[in-house]
N, CA and C of each residue as an Amber inpcrd file, in Angstrom:
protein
   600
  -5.9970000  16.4630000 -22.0290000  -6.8570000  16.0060000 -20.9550000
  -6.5530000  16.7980000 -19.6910000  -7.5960000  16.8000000 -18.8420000
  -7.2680000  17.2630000 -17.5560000  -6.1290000  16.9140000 -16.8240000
  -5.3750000  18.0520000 -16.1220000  -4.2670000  17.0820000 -15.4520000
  -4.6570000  16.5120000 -14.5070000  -5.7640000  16.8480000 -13.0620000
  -5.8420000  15.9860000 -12.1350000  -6.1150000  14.7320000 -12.7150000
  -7.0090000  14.2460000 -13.6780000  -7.6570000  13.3140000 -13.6990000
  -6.7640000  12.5180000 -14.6850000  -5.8850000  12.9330000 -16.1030000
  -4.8930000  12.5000000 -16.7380000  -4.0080000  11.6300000 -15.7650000
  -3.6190000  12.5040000 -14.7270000  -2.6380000  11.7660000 -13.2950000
  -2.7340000  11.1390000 -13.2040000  -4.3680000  11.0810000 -12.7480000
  -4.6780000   9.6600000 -11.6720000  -4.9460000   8.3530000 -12.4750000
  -5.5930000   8.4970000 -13.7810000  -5.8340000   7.6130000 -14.5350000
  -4.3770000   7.1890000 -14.8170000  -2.9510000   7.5660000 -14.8920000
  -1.9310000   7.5110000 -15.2060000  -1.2640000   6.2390000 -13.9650000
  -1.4740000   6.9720000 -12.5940000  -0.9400000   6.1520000 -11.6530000
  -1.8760000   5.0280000 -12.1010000  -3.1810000   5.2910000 -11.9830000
  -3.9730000   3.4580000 -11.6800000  -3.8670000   2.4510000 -12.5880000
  -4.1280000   3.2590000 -14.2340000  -3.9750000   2.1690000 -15.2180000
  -2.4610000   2.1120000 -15.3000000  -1.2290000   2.7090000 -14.8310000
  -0.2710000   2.2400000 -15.4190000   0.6430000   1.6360000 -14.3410000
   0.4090000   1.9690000 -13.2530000   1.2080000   2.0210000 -12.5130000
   0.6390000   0.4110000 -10.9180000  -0.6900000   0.8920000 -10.6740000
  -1.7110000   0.0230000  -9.7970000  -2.3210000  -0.9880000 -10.5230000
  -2.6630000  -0.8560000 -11.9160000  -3.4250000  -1.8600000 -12.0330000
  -3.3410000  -3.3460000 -12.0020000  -1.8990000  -4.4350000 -11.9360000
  -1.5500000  -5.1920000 -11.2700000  -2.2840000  -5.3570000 -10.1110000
  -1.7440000  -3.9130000  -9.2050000  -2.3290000  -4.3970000  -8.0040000
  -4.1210000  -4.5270000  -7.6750000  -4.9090000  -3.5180000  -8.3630000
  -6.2230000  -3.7320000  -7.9480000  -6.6590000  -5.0730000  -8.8260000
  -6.1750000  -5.2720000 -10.1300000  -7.0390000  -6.6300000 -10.4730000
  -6.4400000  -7.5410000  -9.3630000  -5.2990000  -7.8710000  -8.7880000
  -5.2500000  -9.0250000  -7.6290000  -5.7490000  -8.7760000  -6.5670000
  -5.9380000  -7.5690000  -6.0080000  -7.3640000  -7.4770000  -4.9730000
  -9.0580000  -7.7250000  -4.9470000  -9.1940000  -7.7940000  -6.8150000
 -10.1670000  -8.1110000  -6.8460000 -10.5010000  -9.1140000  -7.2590000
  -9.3580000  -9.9350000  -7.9160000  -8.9830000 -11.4710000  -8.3920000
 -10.0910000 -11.6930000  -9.8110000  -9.2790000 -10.6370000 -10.3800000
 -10.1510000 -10.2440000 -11.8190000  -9.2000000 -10.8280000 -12.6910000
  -9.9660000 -10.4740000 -14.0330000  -8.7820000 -10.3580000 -15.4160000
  -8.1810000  -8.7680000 -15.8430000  -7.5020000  -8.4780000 -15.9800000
  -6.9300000  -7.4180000 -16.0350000  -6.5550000  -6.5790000 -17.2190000
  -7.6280000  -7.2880000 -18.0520000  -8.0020000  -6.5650000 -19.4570000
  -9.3150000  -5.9070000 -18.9920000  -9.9000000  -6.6320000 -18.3920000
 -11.2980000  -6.2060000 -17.7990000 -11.3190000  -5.0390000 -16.9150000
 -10.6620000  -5.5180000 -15.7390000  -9.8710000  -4.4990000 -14.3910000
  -9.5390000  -2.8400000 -15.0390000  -8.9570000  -2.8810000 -16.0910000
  -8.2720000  -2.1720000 -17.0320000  -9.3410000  -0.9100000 -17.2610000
 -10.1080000  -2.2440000 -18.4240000 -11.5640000  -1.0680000 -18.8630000
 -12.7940000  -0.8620000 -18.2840000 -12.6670000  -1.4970000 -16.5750000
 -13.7890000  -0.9660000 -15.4610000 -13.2090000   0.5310000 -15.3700000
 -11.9060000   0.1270000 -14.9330000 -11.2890000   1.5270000 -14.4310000
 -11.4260000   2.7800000 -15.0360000 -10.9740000   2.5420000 -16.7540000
 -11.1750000   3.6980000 -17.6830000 -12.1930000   4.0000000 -17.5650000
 -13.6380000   3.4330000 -17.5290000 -14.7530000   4.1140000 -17.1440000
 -15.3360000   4.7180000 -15.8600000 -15.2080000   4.0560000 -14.9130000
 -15.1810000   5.0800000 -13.9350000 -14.4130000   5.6700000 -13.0200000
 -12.9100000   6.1080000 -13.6450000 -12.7980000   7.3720000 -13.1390000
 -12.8400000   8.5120000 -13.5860000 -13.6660000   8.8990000 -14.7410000
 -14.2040000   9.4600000 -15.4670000 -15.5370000  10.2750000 -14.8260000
 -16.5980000   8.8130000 -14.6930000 -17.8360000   8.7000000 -14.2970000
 -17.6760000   9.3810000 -12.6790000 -16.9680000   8.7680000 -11.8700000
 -16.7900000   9.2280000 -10.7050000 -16.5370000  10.6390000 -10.7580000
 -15.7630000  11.6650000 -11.4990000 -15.4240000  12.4760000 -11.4820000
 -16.3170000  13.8380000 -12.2680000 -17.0530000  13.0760000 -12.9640000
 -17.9940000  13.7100000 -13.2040000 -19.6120000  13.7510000 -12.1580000
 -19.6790000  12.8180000 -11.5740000 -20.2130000  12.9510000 -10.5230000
 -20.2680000  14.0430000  -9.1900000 -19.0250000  14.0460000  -8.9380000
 -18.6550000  14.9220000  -8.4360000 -18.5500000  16.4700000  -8.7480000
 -18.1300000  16.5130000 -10.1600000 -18.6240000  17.9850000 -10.7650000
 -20.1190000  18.0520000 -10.6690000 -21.0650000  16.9580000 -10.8200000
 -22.6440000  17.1480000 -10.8730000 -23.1670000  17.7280000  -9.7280000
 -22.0860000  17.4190000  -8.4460000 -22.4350000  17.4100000  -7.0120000
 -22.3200000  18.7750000  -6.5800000 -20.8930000  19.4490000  -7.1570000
 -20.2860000  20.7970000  -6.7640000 -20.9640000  21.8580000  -7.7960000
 -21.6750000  21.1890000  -8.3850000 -22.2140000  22.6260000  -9.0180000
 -23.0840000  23.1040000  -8.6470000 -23.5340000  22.7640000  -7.0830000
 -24.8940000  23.2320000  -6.5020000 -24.1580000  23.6830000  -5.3380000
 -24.5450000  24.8490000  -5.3500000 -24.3170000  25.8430000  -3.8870000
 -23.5890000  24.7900000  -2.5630000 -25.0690000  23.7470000  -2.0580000
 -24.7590000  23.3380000  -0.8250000 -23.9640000  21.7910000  -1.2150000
 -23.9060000  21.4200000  -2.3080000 -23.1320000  20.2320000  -2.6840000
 -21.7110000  21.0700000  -2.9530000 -21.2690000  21.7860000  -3.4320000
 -19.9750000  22.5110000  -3.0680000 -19.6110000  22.9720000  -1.3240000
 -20.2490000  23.3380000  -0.6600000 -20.0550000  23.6610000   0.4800000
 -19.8960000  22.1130000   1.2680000 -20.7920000  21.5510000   1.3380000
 -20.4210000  19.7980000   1.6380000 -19.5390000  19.1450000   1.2370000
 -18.6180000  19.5210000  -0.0990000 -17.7760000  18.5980000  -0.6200000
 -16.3760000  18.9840000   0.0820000 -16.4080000  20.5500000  -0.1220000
 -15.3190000  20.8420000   0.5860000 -14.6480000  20.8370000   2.0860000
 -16.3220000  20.8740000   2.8110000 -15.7920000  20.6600000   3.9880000
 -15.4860000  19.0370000   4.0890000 -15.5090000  18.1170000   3.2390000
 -15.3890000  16.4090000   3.5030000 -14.3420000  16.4770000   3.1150000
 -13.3970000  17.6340000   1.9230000 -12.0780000  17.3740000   2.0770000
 -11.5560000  17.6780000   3.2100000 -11.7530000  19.0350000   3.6400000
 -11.0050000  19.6760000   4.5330000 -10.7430000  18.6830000   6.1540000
 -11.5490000  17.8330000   5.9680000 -11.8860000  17.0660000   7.6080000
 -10.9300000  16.1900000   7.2970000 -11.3440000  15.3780000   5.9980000
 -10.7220000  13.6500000   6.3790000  -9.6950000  13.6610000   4.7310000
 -10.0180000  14.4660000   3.7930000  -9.3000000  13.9710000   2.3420000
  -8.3950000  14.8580000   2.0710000  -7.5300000  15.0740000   2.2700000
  -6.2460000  15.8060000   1.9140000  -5.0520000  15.3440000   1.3790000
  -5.3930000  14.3330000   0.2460000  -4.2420000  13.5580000  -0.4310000
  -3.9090000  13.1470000   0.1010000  -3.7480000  12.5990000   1.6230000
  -2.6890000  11.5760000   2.4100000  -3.0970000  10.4480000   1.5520000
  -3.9360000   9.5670000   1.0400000  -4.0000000   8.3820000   0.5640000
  -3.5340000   8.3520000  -0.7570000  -2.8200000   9.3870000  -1.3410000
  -1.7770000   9.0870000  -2.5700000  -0.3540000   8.8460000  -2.4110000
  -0.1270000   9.2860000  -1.0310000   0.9040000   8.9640000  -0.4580000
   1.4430000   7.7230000  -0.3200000   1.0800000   6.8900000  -0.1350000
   1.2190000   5.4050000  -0.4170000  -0.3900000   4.9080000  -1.2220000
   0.1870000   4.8860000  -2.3010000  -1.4310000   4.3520000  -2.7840000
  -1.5270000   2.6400000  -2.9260000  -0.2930000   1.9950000  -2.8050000
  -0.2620000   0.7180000  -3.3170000  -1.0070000   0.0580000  -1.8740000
  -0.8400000   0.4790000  -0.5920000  -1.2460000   0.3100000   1.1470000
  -2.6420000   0.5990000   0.9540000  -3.3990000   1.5970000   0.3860000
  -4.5760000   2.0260000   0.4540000  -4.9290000   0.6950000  -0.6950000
  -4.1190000   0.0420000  -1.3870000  -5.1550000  -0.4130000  -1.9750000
  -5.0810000  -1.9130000  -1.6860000  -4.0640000  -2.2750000  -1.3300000
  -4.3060000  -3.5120000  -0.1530000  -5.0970000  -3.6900000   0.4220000
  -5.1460000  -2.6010000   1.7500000  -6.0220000  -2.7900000   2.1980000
  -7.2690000  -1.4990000   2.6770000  -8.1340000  -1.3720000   1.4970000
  -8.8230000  -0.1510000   1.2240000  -9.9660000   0.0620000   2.3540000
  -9.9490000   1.1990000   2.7830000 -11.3390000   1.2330000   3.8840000
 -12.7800000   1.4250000   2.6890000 -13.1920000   0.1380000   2.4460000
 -14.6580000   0.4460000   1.7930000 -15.7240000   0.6810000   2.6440000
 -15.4910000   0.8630000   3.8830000 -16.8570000   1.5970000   4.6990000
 -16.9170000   3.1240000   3.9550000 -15.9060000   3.5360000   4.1190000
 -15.3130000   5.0840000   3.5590000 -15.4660000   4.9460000   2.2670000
 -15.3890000   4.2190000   1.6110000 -15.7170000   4.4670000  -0.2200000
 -16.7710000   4.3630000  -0.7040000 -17.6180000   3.3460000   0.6650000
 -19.2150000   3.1240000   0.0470000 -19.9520000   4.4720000   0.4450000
 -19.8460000   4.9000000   1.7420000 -20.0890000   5.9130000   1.9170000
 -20.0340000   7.3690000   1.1800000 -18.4240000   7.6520000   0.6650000
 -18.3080000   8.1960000  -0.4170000 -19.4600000   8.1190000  -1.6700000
 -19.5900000   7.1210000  -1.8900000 -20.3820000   6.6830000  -3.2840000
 -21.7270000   6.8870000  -3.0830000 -22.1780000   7.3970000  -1.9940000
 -23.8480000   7.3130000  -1.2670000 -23.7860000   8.6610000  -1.5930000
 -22.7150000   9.5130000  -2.0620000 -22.9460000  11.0900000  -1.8710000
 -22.7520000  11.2660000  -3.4000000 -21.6890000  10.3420000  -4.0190000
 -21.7190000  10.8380000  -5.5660000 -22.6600000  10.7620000  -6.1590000
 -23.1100000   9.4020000  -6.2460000 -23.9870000   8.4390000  -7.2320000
 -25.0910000   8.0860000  -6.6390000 -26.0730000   8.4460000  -5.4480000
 -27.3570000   8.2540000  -5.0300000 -27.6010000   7.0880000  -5.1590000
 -29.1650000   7.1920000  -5.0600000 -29.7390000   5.6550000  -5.9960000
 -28.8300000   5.1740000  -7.3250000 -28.3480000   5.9490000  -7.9720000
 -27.7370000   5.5440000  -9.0030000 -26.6360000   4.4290000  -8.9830000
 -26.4330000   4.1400000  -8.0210000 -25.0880000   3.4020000  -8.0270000
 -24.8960000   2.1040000  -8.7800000 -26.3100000   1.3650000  -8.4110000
 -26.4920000   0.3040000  -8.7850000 -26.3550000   0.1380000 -10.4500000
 -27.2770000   0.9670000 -10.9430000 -27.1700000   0.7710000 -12.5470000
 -25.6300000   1.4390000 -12.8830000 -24.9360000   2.3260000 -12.0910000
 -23.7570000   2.2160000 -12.8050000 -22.7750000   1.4380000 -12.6290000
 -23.3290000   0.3990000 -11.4270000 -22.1410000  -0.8940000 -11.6120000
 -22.5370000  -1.8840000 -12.5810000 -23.9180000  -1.8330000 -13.3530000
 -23.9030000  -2.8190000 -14.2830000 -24.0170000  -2.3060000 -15.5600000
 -23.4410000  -0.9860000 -15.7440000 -23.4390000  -0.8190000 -16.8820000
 -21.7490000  -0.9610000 -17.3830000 -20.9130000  -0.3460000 -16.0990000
 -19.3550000  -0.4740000 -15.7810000 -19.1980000  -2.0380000 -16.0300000
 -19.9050000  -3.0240000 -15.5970000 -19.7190000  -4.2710000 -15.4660000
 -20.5210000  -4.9160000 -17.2060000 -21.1540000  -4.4490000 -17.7700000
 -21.8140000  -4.6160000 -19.4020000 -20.7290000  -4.0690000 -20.1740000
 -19.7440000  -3.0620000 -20.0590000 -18.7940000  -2.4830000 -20.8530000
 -17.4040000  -3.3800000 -20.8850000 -17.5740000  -3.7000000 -19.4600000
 -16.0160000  -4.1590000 -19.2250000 -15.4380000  -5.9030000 -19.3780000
 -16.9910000  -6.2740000 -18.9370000 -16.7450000  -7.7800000 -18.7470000
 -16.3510000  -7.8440000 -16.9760000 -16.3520000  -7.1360000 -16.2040000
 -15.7000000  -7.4560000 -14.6740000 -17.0620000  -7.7760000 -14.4000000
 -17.3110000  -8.6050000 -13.4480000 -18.1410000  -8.8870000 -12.3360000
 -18.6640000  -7.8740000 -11.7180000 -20.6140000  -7.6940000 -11.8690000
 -20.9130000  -6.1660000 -10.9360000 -20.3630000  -5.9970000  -9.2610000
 -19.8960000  -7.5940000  -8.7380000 -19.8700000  -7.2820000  -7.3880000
 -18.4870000  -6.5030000  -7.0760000 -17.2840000  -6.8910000  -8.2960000
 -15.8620000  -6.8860000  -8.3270000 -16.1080000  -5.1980000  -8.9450000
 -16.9690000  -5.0850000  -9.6180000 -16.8750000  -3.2650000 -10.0810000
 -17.1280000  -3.0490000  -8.9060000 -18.3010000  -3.2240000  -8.0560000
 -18.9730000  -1.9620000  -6.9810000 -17.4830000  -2.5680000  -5.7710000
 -16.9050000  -3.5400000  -5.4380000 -15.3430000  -3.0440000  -4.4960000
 -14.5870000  -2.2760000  -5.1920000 -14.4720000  -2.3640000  -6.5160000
 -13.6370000  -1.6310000  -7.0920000 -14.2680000  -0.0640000  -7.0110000
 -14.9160000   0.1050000  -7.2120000 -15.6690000   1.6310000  -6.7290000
 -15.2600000   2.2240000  -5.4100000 -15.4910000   1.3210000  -4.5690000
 -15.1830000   1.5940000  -3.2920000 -13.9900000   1.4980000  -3.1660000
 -12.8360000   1.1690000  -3.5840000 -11.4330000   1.4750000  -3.7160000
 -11.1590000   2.4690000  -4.2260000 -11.9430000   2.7380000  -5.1700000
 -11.3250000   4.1930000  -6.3230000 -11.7970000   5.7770000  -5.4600000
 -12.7470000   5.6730000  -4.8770000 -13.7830000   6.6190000  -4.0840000
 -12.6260000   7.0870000  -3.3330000 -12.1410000   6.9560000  -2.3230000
 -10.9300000   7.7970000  -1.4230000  -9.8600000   8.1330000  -2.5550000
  -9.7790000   7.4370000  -3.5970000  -8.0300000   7.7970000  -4.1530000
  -9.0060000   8.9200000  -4.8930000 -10.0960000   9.3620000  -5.5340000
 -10.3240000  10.3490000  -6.2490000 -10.6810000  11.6040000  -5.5240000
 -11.3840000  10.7960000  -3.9810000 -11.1420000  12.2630000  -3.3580000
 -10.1060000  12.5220000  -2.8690000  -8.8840000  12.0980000  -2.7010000
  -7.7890000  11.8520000  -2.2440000  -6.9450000  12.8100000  -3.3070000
  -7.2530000  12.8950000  -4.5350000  -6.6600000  13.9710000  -5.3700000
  -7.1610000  15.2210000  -5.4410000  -8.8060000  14.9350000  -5.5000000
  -9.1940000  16.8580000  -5.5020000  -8.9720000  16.9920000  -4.0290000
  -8.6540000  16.6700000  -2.8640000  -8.3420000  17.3010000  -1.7430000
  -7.4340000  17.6400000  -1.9590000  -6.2450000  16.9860000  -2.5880000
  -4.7100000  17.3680000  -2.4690000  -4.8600000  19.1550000  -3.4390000
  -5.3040000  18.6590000  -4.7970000  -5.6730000  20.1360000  -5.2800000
  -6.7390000  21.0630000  -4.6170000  -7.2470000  20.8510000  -4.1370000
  -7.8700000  21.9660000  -3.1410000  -6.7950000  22.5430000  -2.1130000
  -6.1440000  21.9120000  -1.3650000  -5.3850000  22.1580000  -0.2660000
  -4.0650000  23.1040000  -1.0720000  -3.7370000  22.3130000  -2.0870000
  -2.3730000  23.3650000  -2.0680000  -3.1250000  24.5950000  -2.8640000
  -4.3960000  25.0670000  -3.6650000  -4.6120000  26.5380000  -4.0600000
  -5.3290000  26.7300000  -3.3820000  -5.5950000  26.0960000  -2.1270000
  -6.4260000  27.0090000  -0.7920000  -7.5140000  27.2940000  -1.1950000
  -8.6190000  26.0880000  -1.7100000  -9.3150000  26.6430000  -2.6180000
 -11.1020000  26.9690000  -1.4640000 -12.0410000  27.5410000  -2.1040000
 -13.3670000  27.1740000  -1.1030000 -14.1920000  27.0090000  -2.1320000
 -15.4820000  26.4530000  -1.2560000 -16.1760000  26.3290000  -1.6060000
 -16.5680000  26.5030000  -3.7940000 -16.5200000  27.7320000  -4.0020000
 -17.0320000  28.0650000  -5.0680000 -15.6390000  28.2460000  -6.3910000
 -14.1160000  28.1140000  -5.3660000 -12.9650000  27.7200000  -6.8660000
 -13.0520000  26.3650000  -6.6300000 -13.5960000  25.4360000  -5.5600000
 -13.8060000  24.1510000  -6.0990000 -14.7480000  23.8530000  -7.1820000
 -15.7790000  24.6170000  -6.9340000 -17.1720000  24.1280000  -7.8000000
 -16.5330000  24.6070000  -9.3410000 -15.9500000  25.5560000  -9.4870000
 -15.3460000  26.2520000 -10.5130000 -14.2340000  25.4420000 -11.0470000
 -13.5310000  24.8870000 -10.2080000 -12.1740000  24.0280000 -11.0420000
 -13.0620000  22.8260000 -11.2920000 -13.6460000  21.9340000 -10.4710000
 -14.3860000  21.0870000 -11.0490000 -15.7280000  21.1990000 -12.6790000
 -16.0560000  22.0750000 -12.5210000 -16.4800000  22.8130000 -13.8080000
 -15.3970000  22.8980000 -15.4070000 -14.3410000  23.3140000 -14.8770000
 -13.2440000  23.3060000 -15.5780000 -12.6310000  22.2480000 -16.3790000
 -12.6400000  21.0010000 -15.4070000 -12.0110000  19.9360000 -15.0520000
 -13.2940000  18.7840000 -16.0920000 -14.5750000  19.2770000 -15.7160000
 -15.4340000  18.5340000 -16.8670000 -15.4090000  18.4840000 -18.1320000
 -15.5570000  20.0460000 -18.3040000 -15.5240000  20.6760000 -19.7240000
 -14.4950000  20.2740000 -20.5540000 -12.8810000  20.2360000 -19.3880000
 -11.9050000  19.5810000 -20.5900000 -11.8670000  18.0080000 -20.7430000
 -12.2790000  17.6850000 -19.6170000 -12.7860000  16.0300000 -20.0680000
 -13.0650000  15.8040000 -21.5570000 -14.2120000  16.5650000 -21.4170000
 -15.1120000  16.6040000 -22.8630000 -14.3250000  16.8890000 -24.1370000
 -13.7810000  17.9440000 -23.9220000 -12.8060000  18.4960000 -25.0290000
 -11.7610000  17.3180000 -25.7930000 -10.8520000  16.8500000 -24.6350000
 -10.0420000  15.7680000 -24.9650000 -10.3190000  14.9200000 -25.4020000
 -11.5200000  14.2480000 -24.8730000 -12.5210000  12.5530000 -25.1110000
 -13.5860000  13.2120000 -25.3590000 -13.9780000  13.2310000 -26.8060000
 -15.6030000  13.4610000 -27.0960000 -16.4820000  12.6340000 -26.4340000
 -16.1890000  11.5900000 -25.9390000 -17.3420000  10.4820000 -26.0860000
 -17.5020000  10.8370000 -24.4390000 -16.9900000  11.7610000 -23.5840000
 -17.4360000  11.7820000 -22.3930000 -18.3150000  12.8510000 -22.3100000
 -18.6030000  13.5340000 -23.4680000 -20.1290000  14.0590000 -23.5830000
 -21.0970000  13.2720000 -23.1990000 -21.1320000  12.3610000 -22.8270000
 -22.6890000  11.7500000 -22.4180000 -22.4490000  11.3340000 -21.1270000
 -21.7940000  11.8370000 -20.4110000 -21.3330000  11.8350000 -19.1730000
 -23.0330000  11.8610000 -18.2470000 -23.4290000  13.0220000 -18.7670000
 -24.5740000  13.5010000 -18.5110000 -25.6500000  12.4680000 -18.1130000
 -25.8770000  11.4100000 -19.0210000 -26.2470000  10.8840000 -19.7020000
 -26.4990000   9.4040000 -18.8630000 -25.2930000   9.3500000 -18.8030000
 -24.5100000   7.7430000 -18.1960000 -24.8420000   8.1440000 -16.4890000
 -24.7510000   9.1010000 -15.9860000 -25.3020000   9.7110000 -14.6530000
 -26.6800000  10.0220000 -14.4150000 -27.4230000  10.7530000 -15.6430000
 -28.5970000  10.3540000 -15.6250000 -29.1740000  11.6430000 -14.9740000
 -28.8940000  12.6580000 -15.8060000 -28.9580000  14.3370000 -15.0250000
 -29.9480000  14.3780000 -14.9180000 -30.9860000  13.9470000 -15.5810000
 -32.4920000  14.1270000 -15.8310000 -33.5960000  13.3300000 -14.7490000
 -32.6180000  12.3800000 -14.4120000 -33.5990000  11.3460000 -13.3220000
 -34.1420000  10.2010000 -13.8970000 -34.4070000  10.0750000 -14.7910000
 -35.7610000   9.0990000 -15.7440000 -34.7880000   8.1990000 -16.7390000
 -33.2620000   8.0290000 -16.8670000 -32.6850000   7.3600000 -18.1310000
 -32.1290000   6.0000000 -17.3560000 -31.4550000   5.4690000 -18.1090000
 -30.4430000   4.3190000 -17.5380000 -29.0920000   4.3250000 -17.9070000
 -27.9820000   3.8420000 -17.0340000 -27.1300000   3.9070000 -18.0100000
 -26.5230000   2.7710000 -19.1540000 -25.8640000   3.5710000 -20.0220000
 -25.8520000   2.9230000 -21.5470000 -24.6290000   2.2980000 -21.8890000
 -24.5190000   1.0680000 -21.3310000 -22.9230000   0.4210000 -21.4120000
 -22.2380000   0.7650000 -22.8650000 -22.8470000   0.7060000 -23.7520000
 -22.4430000   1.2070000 -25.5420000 -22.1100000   2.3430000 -25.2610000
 -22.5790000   3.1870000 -24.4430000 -21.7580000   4.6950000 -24.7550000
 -20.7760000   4.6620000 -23.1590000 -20.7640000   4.2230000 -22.1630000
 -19.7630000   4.1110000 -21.3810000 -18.6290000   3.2230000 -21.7390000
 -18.9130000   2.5570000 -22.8440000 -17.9210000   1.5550000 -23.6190000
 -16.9740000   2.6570000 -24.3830000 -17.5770000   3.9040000 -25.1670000
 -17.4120000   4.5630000 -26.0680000 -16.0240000   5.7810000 -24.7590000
 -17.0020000   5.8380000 -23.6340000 -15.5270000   6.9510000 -22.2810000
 -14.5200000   5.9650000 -22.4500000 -14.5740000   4.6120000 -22.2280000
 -13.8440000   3.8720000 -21.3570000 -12.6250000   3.5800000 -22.6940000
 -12.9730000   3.5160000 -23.9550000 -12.0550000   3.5170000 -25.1190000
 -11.3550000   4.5500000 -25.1660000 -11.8870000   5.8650000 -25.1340000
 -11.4040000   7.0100000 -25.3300000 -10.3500000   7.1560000 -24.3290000
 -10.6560000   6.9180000 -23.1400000  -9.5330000   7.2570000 -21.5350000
  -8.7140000   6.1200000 -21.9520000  -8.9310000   5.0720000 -22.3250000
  -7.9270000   4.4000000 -22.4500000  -6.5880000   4.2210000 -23.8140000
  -7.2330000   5.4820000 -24.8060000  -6.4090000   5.7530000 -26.1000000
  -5.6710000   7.2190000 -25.9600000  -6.3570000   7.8590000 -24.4780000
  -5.6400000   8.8830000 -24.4910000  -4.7050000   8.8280000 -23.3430000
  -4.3620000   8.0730000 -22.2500000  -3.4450000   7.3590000 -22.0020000
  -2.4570000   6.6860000 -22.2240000  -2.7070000   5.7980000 -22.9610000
  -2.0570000   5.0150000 -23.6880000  -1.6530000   5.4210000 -24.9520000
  -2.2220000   6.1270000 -25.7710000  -1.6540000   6.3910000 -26.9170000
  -2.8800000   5.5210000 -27.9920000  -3.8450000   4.7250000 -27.5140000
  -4.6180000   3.8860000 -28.3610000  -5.1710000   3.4680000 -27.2580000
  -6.5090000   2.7790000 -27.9550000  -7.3860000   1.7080000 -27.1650000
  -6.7980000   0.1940000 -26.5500000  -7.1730000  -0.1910000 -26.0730000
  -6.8950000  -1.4430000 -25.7430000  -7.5470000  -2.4000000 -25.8230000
């Protein structure tokens, strides 16, 4: 698997997830397999974003201003008490109109509550840009080795977890689909067996 994204899925499901299901006063089998699915989804979003000229040039300058990994620095504080003005906002640039159907498809896969996915979104939104800033910053990267490592960073998604081939899909590249909790069920197993060693 990718390492940025192996990481982060590493700190949250193994390390945070205690803490975000009691911020969101969830069950934490649920909490668990919201998460495996979108930080996946989120991150492929973001590759959808940087692969366009001026969505790479925009992404990078939003690291360079405000996201430079400081919020991995203490991540357990960020998630206490998370700025979701900043994550919803975030999420207005990943996921468009889309947002909505992917909190109820995240919320059809997982069993969490759509209102407890979309805070939980908005919690996850700074810690994911909070990592590709940190990797941008230390290989000094611009504009177009971001769009390029994020490119990178998809493809081995895919490689590792077949089932995040429909990434595409579940985002809705085309404009006209919905997303398909049965096959975001299908990421959210996979991230969570290649983590863990098995599904959960």
């Amino acid at each position: 698997m990718s390492s940025m994204l192996e990481s982060l899925a590493g700190q949250l499901l193994k390390d945070q997830l205690p803490e975000i299901t009691q911020q969101l006063g969830a069950d934490e089998k649920a909490t668990g397999s919201a998460l495996s699915a979108a930080l996946p989804l989120l991150m492929g979003a973001l590759a959808r974003n940087a692969s366009k000229p001026d969505g790479a040039e925009s992404l990078i300058g939003a690291l360079q201003k405000k996201h430079d990994g400081g919020v991995l620095d203490d991540l357990t504080a960020h998630l206490r008490q998370p700025d979701l003005d900043d994550g919803n906002g975030i999420l207005r640039h990943m996921l468009g109109d889309r947002r909505g159907s992917v909190e109820q498809g995240i919320s059809k896969t997982s069993g969490l509550d759509p209102a407890k996915v979309s805070k939980m979104l908005g919690m996850l939104a700074p810690v994911v840009m909070g990592a590709l800033g940190k990797a941008a910053k230390k290989d000094n990267m611009d504009a177009g080795s971001l769009s390029g490592m994020l490119g990178k960073e998809h493809e081995e998604m895919k490689k590792a977890v077949p089932q995040m081939d429909v990434l595409g899909k579940l985002l809705d590249w085309d404009g006209d689909g919905e997303v398909a909790s049965d096959m975001l069920g299908g990421v959210a197993k996979g991230m969570l067996g290649k983590i863990f060693g098995r599904g959960r």
